[in-house]
Amino acid sequence: MTIPTQKPMSVLSTQYEPLLLRHPANPILTSKDWPYSINSVFNAGATLLADGSTLLLCRVEDRRGLSHLCAARSQNGVDGWQIDSEPTLMPSPKEYPEEIWGIEDPRITFVPELQQYVVTYTSYSRSGPGVSLALTKDFRSFERYGVIMPPDDKDTALLPRRIDGYWALIHRPMTKLGAHMWISYSPDLRHWGRHRLMLEARRGAWWDANKIGLSPPPIETSRGWLVFYHGVRHTPSGCLYRLGLALFDLEQPEKCLLRGDSWIFGPEAEYERRGDVNDVVFPCGYTMNPDGDTINVYYGAADCSIALARTSVHSLLEWLDANGSCERRQRTEL
Ligand code: BMA
């Protein structure tokens, strides 16, 4: 009797080289760490402070279901977190009615020209999510600009420098034809125009069909803006949030240079697969190590905790060179 020959491992296996490595201490922050009573903590913006410590501006959901933002600081970005004893930025619906149902999912950009951090976040209004902006020097007092993109819009970050004299904001308006990433320009951070489509959700069975959005703020590299974005796959048992990668032109950021086909990070660990919302990895921030290459990605896991994964600029670019293609070519293939 002949025994059928086994297929080689590479064909049978579903193994792939992970591009983002989960920290063994994950999840690094949960509701149990909080100095006051909360439901959950997730989706944190991240930045390095002047003294080299890490600041996370965390989305905290209270036990009514409404979110506010709370700062956590750590010397090494992994443990020893000093968490503000009370909320750092609360919704102010009296002055800002668009914040009636809370503020969510902050992204932080340090802007050298302003010597300030610009925080963009979702304000949950009666008409749905909109985009709000605030400036801060220290994450203790904030100058609020109010809503800058009306509902339904979210998943926003500011680029750290002007492009051709204008500030540039990436955001994700909802349209009848899908949820795509757009970029808009402003002379003063208040008035926005010159709206351009930046990256389209794919269609059909793709992992990033119909709904995508920016994840952390773009990373400026010598080859372009490196962008992590999330794709939302609707399945009969709920949504699957995964992460993809694309590269955009430095001086024309609406121009996509490379876009990967497969996702690079998805819910696998127990704390990502089970929570208030199952199967969600949702990064809103990263920090860069002094080597200028290692990236610490902070992500919300299953809308319940904050976790950390590490990667590097060179490995992300290498992966895009091997697995990415030009957006224009893809469009014609759709
Ligand atoms: C998105 C946002 C995120 C959340 C995710 C999964 O639309 O609201 O804040 O983590 O859904 O619930």
mmCIF file of C-alpha atoms and ligand atoms in Angstrom:
data_model
loop_
_atom_site.group_PDB
_atom_site.id
_atom_site.type_symbol
_atom_site.label_atom_id
_atom_site.label_comp_id
_atom_site.label_asym_id
_atom_site.label_seq_id
_atom_site.Cartn_x
_atom_site.Cartn_y
_atom_site.Cartn_z
ATOM 1 C CA MET A 1 0.000 0.000 0.000
ATOM 2 C CA THR A 2 1.315 3.453 -0.833
ATOM 3 C CA ILE A 3 1.102 6.038 1.869
ATOM 4 C CA PRO A 4 0.198 9.435 0.444
ATOM 5 C CA THR A 5 3.142 11.769 0.757
ATOM 6 C CA GLN A 6 2.722 14.615 3.208
ATOM 7 C CA LYS A 7 2.634 18.138 1.812
ATOM 8 C CA PRO A 8 5.614 20.187 2.941
ATOM 9 C CA MET A 9 5.110 22.125 6.176
ATOM 10 C CA SER A 10 5.122 25.477 4.416
ATOM 11 C CA VAL A 11 1.988 24.505 2.490
ATOM 12 C CA LEU A 12 0.145 22.896 5.409
ATOM 13 C CA SER A 13 1.111 25.399 8.023
ATOM 14 C CA THR A 14 -0.756 28.597 8.831
ATOM 15 C CA GLN A 15 2.388 29.926 10.511
ATOM 16 C CA TYR A 16 3.690 33.355 9.628
ATOM 17 C CA GLU A 17 6.412 35.572 11.027
ATOM 18 C CA PRO A 18 4.735 37.941 13.496
ATOM 19 C CA LEU A 19 5.624 41.555 12.754
ATOM 20 C CA LEU A 20 4.387 42.860 16.090
ATOM 21 C CA LEU A 21 5.559 41.002 19.193
ATOM 22 C CA ARG A 22 3.263 40.998 22.215
ATOM 23 C CA HIS A 23 4.880 42.002 25.502
ATOM 24 C CA PRO A 24 4.962 39.135 28.023
ATOM 25 C CA ALA A 25 3.488 41.466 30.707
ATOM 26 C CA ASN A 26 0.268 41.927 28.661
ATOM 27 C CA PRO A 27 -2.244 43.248 29.390
ATOM 28 C CA ILE A 28 -0.229 46.082 30.927
ATOM 29 C CA LEU A 29 -3.219 48.064 32.286
ATOM 30 C CA THR A 30 -6.680 46.915 33.356
ATOM 31 C CA SER A 31 -9.564 48.331 35.402
ATOM 32 C CA LYS A 32 -8.037 46.688 38.495
ATOM 33 C CA ASP A 33 -5.111 49.153 38.308
ATOM 34 C CA TRP A 34 -7.411 52.178 38.434
ATOM 35 C CA PRO A 35 -7.465 54.424 41.519
ATOM 36 C CA TYR A 36 -11.237 54.949 41.171
ATOM 37 C CA SER A 37 -14.170 52.746 40.199
ATOM 38 C CA ILE A 38 -14.461 52.158 36.448
ATOM 39 C CA ASN A 39 -15.804 49.545 34.053
ATOM 40 C CA SER A 40 -12.871 49.283 31.664
ATOM 41 C CA VAL A 41 -9.784 50.983 30.252
ATOM 42 C CA PHE A 42 -8.650 50.643 26.610
ATOM 43 C CA ASN A 43 -7.732 52.547 23.388
ATOM 44 C CA ALA A 44 -5.003 54.882 24.719
ATOM 45 C CA GLY A 45 -3.158 57.653 22.908
ATOM 46 C CA ALA A 46 0.574 57.553 23.655
ATOM 47 C CA THR A 47 3.539 59.906 23.674
ATOM 48 C CA LEU A 48 6.984 60.404 25.186
ATOM 49 C CA LEU A 49 7.291 63.313 27.623
ATOM 50 C CA ALA A 50 10.316 65.637 27.709
ATOM 51 C CA ASP A 51 11.950 63.558 30.495
ATOM 52 C CA GLY A 52 11.749 60.379 28.365
ATOM 53 C CA SER A 53 8.878 58.831 30.331
ATOM 54 C CA THR A 54 5.795 57.451 28.588
ATOM 55 C CA LEU A 55 2.356 58.995 28.887
ATOM 56 C CA LEU A 56 -0.765 57.100 27.955
ATOM 57 C CA LEU A 57 -4.003 59.052 27.645
ATOM 58 C CA CYS A 58 -6.424 56.215 28.243
ATOM 59 C CA ARG A 59 -10.033 55.890 27.292
ATOM 60 C CA VAL A 60 -11.796 54.980 30.518
ATOM 61 C CA GLU A 61 -15.383 53.778 30.449
ATOM 62 C CA ASP A 62 -17.294 54.426 33.643
ATOM 63 C CA ARG A 63 -20.030 52.260 35.072
ATOM 64 C CA ARG A 64 -22.708 54.247 33.220
ATOM 65 C CA GLY A 65 -21.102 53.289 29.871
ATOM 66 C CA LEU A 66 -19.766 56.816 29.172
ATOM 67 C CA SER A 67 -16.073 57.409 28.498
ATOM 68 C CA HIS A 68 -13.578 60.043 29.655
ATOM 69 C CA LEU A 69 -9.784 60.295 29.332
ATOM 70 C CA CYS A 70 -7.271 59.583 32.088
ATOM 71 C CA ALA A 71 -3.469 59.921 31.999
ATOM 72 C CA ALA A 72 -1.086 57.180 33.132
ATOM 73 C CA ARG A 73 2.691 57.818 33.294
ATOM 74 C CA SER A 74 5.553 55.306 33.443
ATOM 75 C CA GLN A 75 9.351 55.545 33.334
ATOM 76 C CA ASN A 76 9.783 52.461 31.115
ATOM 77 C CA GLY A 77 6.417 52.393 29.288
ATOM 78 C CA VAL A 78 5.657 48.914 30.587
ATOM 79 C CA ASP A 79 4.996 49.013 34.333
ATOM 80 C CA GLY A 80 5.092 51.239 37.407
ATOM 81 C CA TRP A 81 2.223 53.336 36.012
ATOM 82 C CA GLN A 82 1.266 56.484 37.958
ATOM 83 C CA ILE A 83 -2.384 56.974 37.156
ATOM 84 C CA ASP A 84 -4.126 60.319 37.742
ATOM 85 C CA SER A 85 -6.248 59.970 40.866
ATOM 86 C CA GLU A 86 -9.268 61.416 39.037
ATOM 87 C CA PRO A 87 -10.283 61.828 35.374
ATOM 88 C CA THR A 88 -7.809 63.986 33.412
ATOM 89 C CA LEU A 89 -10.247 65.164 30.715
ATOM 90 C CA MET A 90 -13.961 64.800 31.311
ATOM 91 C CA PRO A 91 -16.694 65.428 28.757
ATOM 92 C CA SER A 92 -18.096 68.980 29.192
ATOM 93 C CA PRO A 93 -21.528 68.773 27.556
ATOM 94 C CA LYS A 94 -22.605 72.188 28.925
ATOM 95 C CA GLU A 95 -19.949 73.996 26.869
ATOM 96 C CA TYR A 96 -19.528 71.248 24.256
ATOM 97 C CA PRO A 97 -22.903 69.575 23.673
ATOM 98 C CA GLU A 98 -21.285 67.157 21.214
ATOM 99 C CA GLU A 99 -19.660 65.453 24.239
ATOM 100 C CA ILE A 100 -22.990 64.464 25.805
ATOM 101 C CA TRP A 101 -22.284 60.711 25.625
ATOM 102 C CA GLY A 102 -18.582 60.887 26.395
ATOM 103 C CA ILE A 103 -15.161 61.319 24.800
ATOM 104 C CA GLU A 104 -13.228 58.387 23.333
ATOM 105 C CA ASP A 105 -10.166 57.054 21.485
ATOM 106 C CA PRO A 106 -7.601 59.899 21.756
ATOM 107 C CA ARG A 107 -4.607 60.230 19.446
ATOM 108 C CA ILE A 108 -1.674 62.436 20.466
ATOM 109 C CA THR A 109 0.665 64.353 18.148
ATOM 110 C CA PHE A 110 3.522 66.459 19.490
ATOM 111 C CA VAL A 111 3.812 69.520 17.245
ATOM 112 C CA PRO A 112 7.277 71.103 17.435
ATOM 113 C CA GLU A 113 6.078 74.369 15.824
ATOM 114 C CA LEU A 114 3.514 74.860 18.605
ATOM 115 C CA GLN A 115 5.610 73.217 21.334
ATOM 116 C CA GLN A 116 2.356 71.530 22.377
ATOM 117 C CA TYR A 117 0.642 68.185 22.130
ATOM 118 C CA VAL A 118 -2.450 68.110 19.934
ATOM 119 C CA VAL A 119 -5.030 65.598 21.120
ATOM 120 C CA THR A 120 -7.775 64.569 18.725
ATOM 121 C CA TYR A 121 -10.598 62.452 20.108
ATOM 122 C CA THR A 122 -14.084 61.203 19.400
ATOM 123 C CA SER A 123 -16.896 63.240 20.952
ATOM 124 C CA TYR A 124 -20.012 61.128 21.184
ATOM 125 C CA SER A 125 -22.912 63.407 20.299
ATOM 126 C CA ARG A 126 -26.629 62.737 19.921
ATOM 127 C CA SER A 127 -25.997 62.662 16.156
ATOM 128 C CA GLY A 128 -23.206 60.113 16.486
ATOM 129 C CA PRO A 129 -19.415 60.349 16.830
ATOM 130 C CA GLY A 130 -17.626 63.550 15.781
ATOM 131 C CA VAL A 131 -14.015 64.710 16.020
ATOM 132 C CA SER A 132 -12.819 67.159 18.687
ATOM 133 C CA LEU A 133 -9.401 68.717 19.221
ATOM 134 C CA ALA A 134 -7.569 70.043 22.278
ATOM 135 C CA LEU A 135 -4.074 71.405 22.888
ATOM 136 C CA THR A 136 -1.985 70.751 25.966
ATOM 137 C CA LYS A 137 1.552 71.285 27.233
ATOM 138 C CA ASP A 138 1.388 68.980 30.240
ATOM 139 C CA PHE A 139 -1.755 66.788 30.086
ATOM 140 C CA ARG A 140 -3.045 68.659 33.158
ATOM 141 C CA SER A 141 -4.697 71.671 31.513
ATOM 142 C CA PHE A 142 -6.169 71.638 28.028
ATOM 143 C CA GLU A 143 -7.252 74.287 25.528
ATOM 144 C CA ARG A 144 -10.327 72.848 23.864
ATOM 145 C CA TYR A 145 -11.171 73.784 20.278
ATOM 146 C CA GLY A 146 -14.455 71.860 20.340
ATOM 147 C CA VAL A 147 -15.783 69.795 17.462
ATOM 148 C CA ILE A 148 -13.729 70.178 14.249
ATOM 149 C CA MET A 149 -15.381 67.454 12.134
ATOM 150 C CA PRO A 150 -19.147 66.940 12.523
ATOM 151 C CA PRO A 151 -20.706 63.485 12.897
ATOM 152 C CA ASP A 152 -20.378 60.838 11.665
ATOM 153 C CA ASP A 153 -16.570 61.026 11.751
ATOM 154 C CA LYS A 154 -13.766 59.573 13.928
ATOM 155 C CA ASP A 155 -10.336 57.838 13.914
ATOM 156 C CA THR A 156 -8.373 61.062 13.628
ATOM 157 C CA ALA A 157 -4.804 62.263 14.031
ATOM 158 C CA LEU A 158 -2.926 65.408 13.097
ATOM 159 C CA LEU A 159 0.366 65.228 11.204
ATOM 160 C CA PRO A 160 3.164 66.764 13.313
ATOM 161 C CA ARG A 161 4.127 69.407 10.757
ATOM 162 C CA ARG A 162 2.495 71.521 8.083
ATOM 163 C CA ILE A 163 2.298 70.183 4.547
ATOM 164 C CA ASP A 164 2.771 72.970 2.025
ATOM 165 C CA GLY A 165 1.893 75.517 4.726
ATOM 166 C CA TYR A 166 -1.246 73.764 5.995
ATOM 167 C CA TRP A 167 -1.991 71.490 8.934
ATOM 168 C CA ALA A 168 -3.133 68.035 7.810
ATOM 169 C CA LEU A 169 -5.682 65.874 9.601
ATOM 170 C CA ILE A 170 -6.510 62.254 8.828
ATOM 171 C CA HIS A 171 -10.067 61.214 9.655
ATOM 172 C CA ARG A 172 -12.775 58.718 8.778
ATOM 173 C CA PRO A 173 -16.140 60.101 7.738
ATOM 174 C CA MET A 174 -18.944 57.579 7.214
ATOM 175 C CA THR A 175 -20.592 57.645 3.827
ATOM 176 C CA LYS A 176 -23.323 55.541 2.262
ATOM 177 C CA LEU A 177 -20.648 53.907 0.120
ATOM 178 C CA GLY A 178 -18.442 52.909 3.034
ATOM 179 C CA ALA A 179 -16.058 54.222 5.671
ATOM 180 C CA HIS A 180 -12.781 55.348 4.104
ATOM 181 C CA MET A 181 -9.811 57.377 5.321
ATOM 182 C CA TRP A 182 -9.718 61.027 4.250
ATOM 183 C CA ILE A 183 -7.222 63.842 4.756
ATOM 184 C CA SER A 184 -8.160 67.514 5.174
ATOM 185 C CA TYR A 185 -6.117 70.677 5.460
ATOM 186 C CA SER A 186 -6.341 73.792 7.631
ATOM 187 C CA PRO A 187 -4.481 77.087 8.089
ATOM 188 C CA ASP A 188 -5.341 77.313 11.816
ATOM 189 C CA LEU A 189 -6.527 73.886 13.130
ATOM 190 C CA ARG A 190 -10.127 75.252 13.207
ATOM 191 C CA HIS A 191 -11.198 75.632 9.585
ATOM 192 C CA TRP A 192 -10.797 72.510 7.478
ATOM 193 C CA GLY A 193 -11.008 72.059 3.714
ATOM 194 C CA ARG A 194 -9.257 70.633 0.628
ATOM 195 C CA HIS A 195 -10.666 67.229 1.586
ATOM 196 C CA ARG A 196 -9.025 64.294 -0.181
ATOM 197 C CA LEU A 197 -9.718 60.576 -0.128
ATOM 198 C CA MET A 198 -6.598 58.914 1.267
ATOM 199 C CA LEU A 199 -7.281 55.185 1.524
ATOM 200 C CA GLU A 200 -10.387 53.255 0.568
ATOM 201 C CA ALA A 201 -11.857 50.279 2.359
ATOM 202 C CA ARG A 202 -11.768 47.311 0.013
ATOM 203 C CA ARG A 203 -14.890 45.374 -0.845
ATOM 204 C CA GLY A 204 -16.279 41.870 -0.786
ATOM 205 C CA ALA A 205 -14.518 39.262 1.319
ATOM 206 C CA TRP A 206 -11.370 41.277 2.118
ATOM 207 C CA TRP A 207 -10.341 41.626 5.797
ATOM 208 C CA ASP A 208 -10.526 45.414 5.380
ATOM 209 C CA ALA A 209 -13.745 45.575 3.355
ATOM 210 C CA ASN A 210 -16.268 48.382 3.808
ATOM 211 C CA LYS A 211 -14.851 49.979 6.964
ATOM 212 C CA ILE A 212 -11.323 51.112 7.754
ATOM 213 C CA GLY A 213 -9.850 53.847 9.971
ATOM 214 C CA LEU A 214 -6.548 55.307 11.070
ATOM 215 C CA SER A 215 -5.045 53.623 14.127
ATOM 216 C CA PRO A 216 -2.096 55.491 15.779
ATOM 217 C CA PRO A 217 -0.839 58.772 14.258
ATOM 218 C CA PRO A 218 1.343 58.237 11.145
ATOM 219 C CA ILE A 219 5.057 57.573 11.636
ATOM 220 C CA GLU A 220 7.334 59.814 9.573
ATOM 221 C CA THR A 221 10.139 57.823 7.901
ATOM 222 C CA SER A 222 12.614 58.779 5.174
ATOM 223 C CA ARG A 223 10.475 56.809 2.689
ATOM 224 C CA GLY A 224 7.085 58.223 3.616
ATOM 225 C CA TRP A 225 4.380 58.272 6.277
ATOM 226 C CA LEU A 226 3.991 54.775 7.670
ATOM 227 C CA VAL A 227 0.366 54.234 8.625
ATOM 228 C CA PHE A 228 -1.239 51.502 10.704
ATOM 229 C CA TYR A 229 -4.940 51.307 9.954
ATOM 230 C CA HIS A 230 -7.679 49.062 11.263
ATOM 231 C CA GLY A 231 -10.031 47.029 9.142
ATOM 232 C CA VAL A 232 -13.391 45.840 10.421
ATOM 233 C CA ARG A 233 -14.667 42.522 9.174
ATOM 234 C CA HIS A 234 -18.375 41.906 9.813
ATOM 235 C CA THR A 235 -19.069 38.263 10.605
ATOM 236 C CA PRO A 236 -22.230 36.442 11.747
ATOM 237 C CA SER A 237 -20.797 36.394 15.293
ATOM 238 C CA GLY A 238 -19.710 40.052 15.411
ATOM 239 C CA CYS A 239 -16.947 42.320 14.148
ATOM 240 C CA LEU A 240 -13.249 41.428 13.856
ATOM 241 C CA TYR A 241 -10.849 44.373 14.294
ATOM 242 C CA ARG A 242 -7.429 43.833 12.706
ATOM 243 C CA LEU A 243 -4.476 45.978 11.729
ATOM 244 C CA GLY A 244 -2.998 46.694 8.312
ATOM 245 C CA LEU A 245 -0.106 48.772 6.975
ATOM 246 C CA ALA A 246 0.345 51.361 4.239
ATOM 247 C CA LEU A 247 2.912 53.979 3.181
ATOM 248 C CA PHE A 248 2.083 57.481 1.942
ATOM 249 C CA ASP A 249 4.068 60.205 0.186
ATOM 250 C CA LEU A 250 5.831 62.600 2.576
ATOM 251 C CA GLU A 251 4.765 65.831 0.844
ATOM 252 C CA GLN A 252 1.478 64.590 -0.650
ATOM 253 C CA PRO A 253 0.150 62.362 2.138
ATOM 254 C CA GLU A 254 -3.055 61.513 0.229
ATOM 255 C CA LYS A 255 -0.880 59.609 -2.250
ATOM 256 C CA CYS A 256 -0.568 55.955 -1.273
ATOM 257 C CA LEU A 257 2.795 54.436 -2.219
ATOM 258 C CA LEU A 258 2.334 50.921 -0.860
ATOM 259 C CA ARG A 259 -0.487 49.009 0.817
ATOM 260 C CA GLY A 260 -0.200 45.519 2.269
ATOM 261 C CA ASP A 261 -2.742 42.922 1.266
ATOM 262 C CA SER A 262 -2.974 40.891 4.467
ATOM 263 C CA TRP A 263 -3.452 42.149 7.989
ATOM 264 C CA ILE A 264 -0.323 42.281 10.133
ATOM 265 C CA PHE A 265 -1.902 41.948 13.583
ATOM 266 C CA GLY A 266 -5.190 40.524 14.779
ATOM 267 C CA PRO A 267 -6.890 39.209 17.923
ATOM 268 C CA GLU A 268 -5.193 35.980 19.010
ATOM 269 C CA ALA A 269 -4.394 36.213 22.731
ATOM 270 C CA GLU A 270 -7.161 35.433 25.213
ATOM 271 C CA TYR A 271 -7.297 39.085 26.432
ATOM 272 C CA GLU A 272 -7.834 40.224 22.803
ATOM 273 C CA ARG A 273 -10.402 37.556 21.971
ATOM 274 C CA ARG A 274 -12.662 37.850 25.069
ATOM 275 C CA GLY A 275 -13.876 41.028 26.703
ATOM 276 C CA ASP A 276 -16.687 43.577 26.573
ATOM 277 C CA VAL A 277 -16.310 43.483 22.795
ATOM 278 C CA ASN A 278 -14.704 40.244 21.606
ATOM 279 C CA ASP A 279 -11.970 40.067 18.959
ATOM 280 C CA VAL A 280 -10.693 43.613 19.007
ATOM 281 C CA VAL A 281 -7.146 44.968 18.794
ATOM 282 C CA PHE A 282 -7.338 48.762 18.559
ATOM 283 C CA PRO A 283 -4.094 50.766 18.772
ATOM 284 C CA CYS A 284 -4.375 54.550 19.187
ATOM 285 C CA GLY A 285 -0.753 55.350 20.021
ATOM 286 C CA TYR A 286 2.898 54.445 19.715
ATOM 287 C CA THR A 287 6.226 55.637 21.089
ATOM 288 C CA MET A 288 9.615 55.417 19.399
ATOM 289 C CA ASN A 289 12.712 54.248 21.275
ATOM 290 C CA PRO A 290 15.896 56.367 21.212
ATOM 291 C CA ASP A 291 17.308 54.029 18.505
ATOM 292 C CA GLY A 292 14.840 55.707 16.097
ATOM 293 C CA ASP A 293 13.648 52.272 14.917
ATOM 294 C CA THR A 294 11.906 50.325 17.684
ATOM 295 C CA ILE A 295 8.222 51.155 18.012
ATOM 296 C CA ASN A 296 6.045 50.433 21.050
ATOM 297 C CA VAL A 297 2.441 50.081 19.918
ATOM 298 C CA TYR A 298 -0.205 50.530 22.635
ATOM 299 C CA TYR A 299 -3.551 48.970 21.844
ATOM 300 C CA GLY A 300 -6.925 48.400 23.407
ATOM 301 C CA ALA A 301 -7.726 44.700 23.725
ATOM 302 C CA ALA A 302 -11.358 43.564 23.496
ATOM 303 C CA ASP A 303 -12.467 47.000 24.829
ATOM 304 C CA CYS A 304 -11.296 45.882 28.284
ATOM 305 C CA SER A 305 -7.564 46.455 28.742
ATOM 306 C CA ILE A 306 -4.416 48.065 27.317
ATOM 307 C CA ALA A 307 -1.683 45.904 25.821
ATOM 308 C CA LEU A 308 1.714 46.529 24.248
ATOM 309 C CA ALA A 309 3.371 45.079 21.140
ATOM 310 C CA ARG A 310 6.800 45.909 19.721
ATOM 311 C CA THR A 311 7.970 46.214 16.153
ATOM 312 C CA SER A 312 10.475 48.274 14.162
ATOM 313 C CA VAL A 313 10.345 50.751 11.306
ATOM 314 C CA HIS A 314 12.807 48.741 9.234
ATOM 315 C CA SER A 315 10.842 45.478 9.567
ATOM 316 C CA LEU A 316 7.563 47.235 8.682
ATOM 317 C CA LEU A 317 9.133 48.804 5.571
ATOM 318 C CA GLU A 318 10.730 45.494 4.596
ATOM 319 C CA TRP A 319 7.355 43.788 4.965
ATOM 320 C CA LEU A 320 5.669 46.441 2.809
ATOM 321 C CA ASP A 321 8.348 46.086 0.125
ATOM 322 C CA ALA A 322 7.704 42.332 0.047
ATOM 323 C CA ASN A 323 3.930 42.369 0.494
ATOM 324 C CA GLY A 324 2.687 45.786 -0.567
ATOM 325 C CA SER A 325 1.582 47.100 -3.883
ATOM 326 C CA CYS A 326 0.667 50.431 -5.343
ATOM 327 C CA GLU A 327 -2.808 51.573 -4.339
ATOM 328 C CA ARG A 328 -3.591 52.800 -7.863
ATOM 329 C CA ARG A 329 -2.902 49.365 -9.288
ATOM 330 C CA GLN A 330 -5.083 47.745 -6.660
ATOM 331 C CA ARG A 331 -7.988 50.032 -7.413
ATOM 332 C CA THR A 332 -8.161 48.827 -10.977
ATOM 333 C CA GLU A 333 -8.022 45.238 -9.731
ATOM 334 C CA LEU A 334 -11.023 45.626 -7.415
HETATM 335 C C1 BMA B 1 -14.889 51.197 17.269
HETATM 336 C C2 BMA B 1 -14.539 52.245 18.301
HETATM 337 C C3 BMA B 1 -13.516 51.715 19.265
HETATM 338 C C4 BMA B 1 -13.844 50.324 19.776
HETATM 339 C C5 BMA B 1 -14.216 49.407 18.625
HETATM 340 C C6 BMA B 1 -14.665 48.036 19.095
HETATM 341 O O1 BMA B 1 -15.913 51.631 16.451
HETATM 342 O O2 BMA B 1 -15.698 52.600 19.020
HETATM 343 O O3 BMA B 1 -13.472 52.598 20.351
HETATM 344 O O4 BMA B 1 -12.731 49.785 20.430
HETATM 345 O O5 BMA B 1 -15.266 50.001 17.890
HETATM 346 O O6 BMA B 1 -15.768 48.140 19.951
#
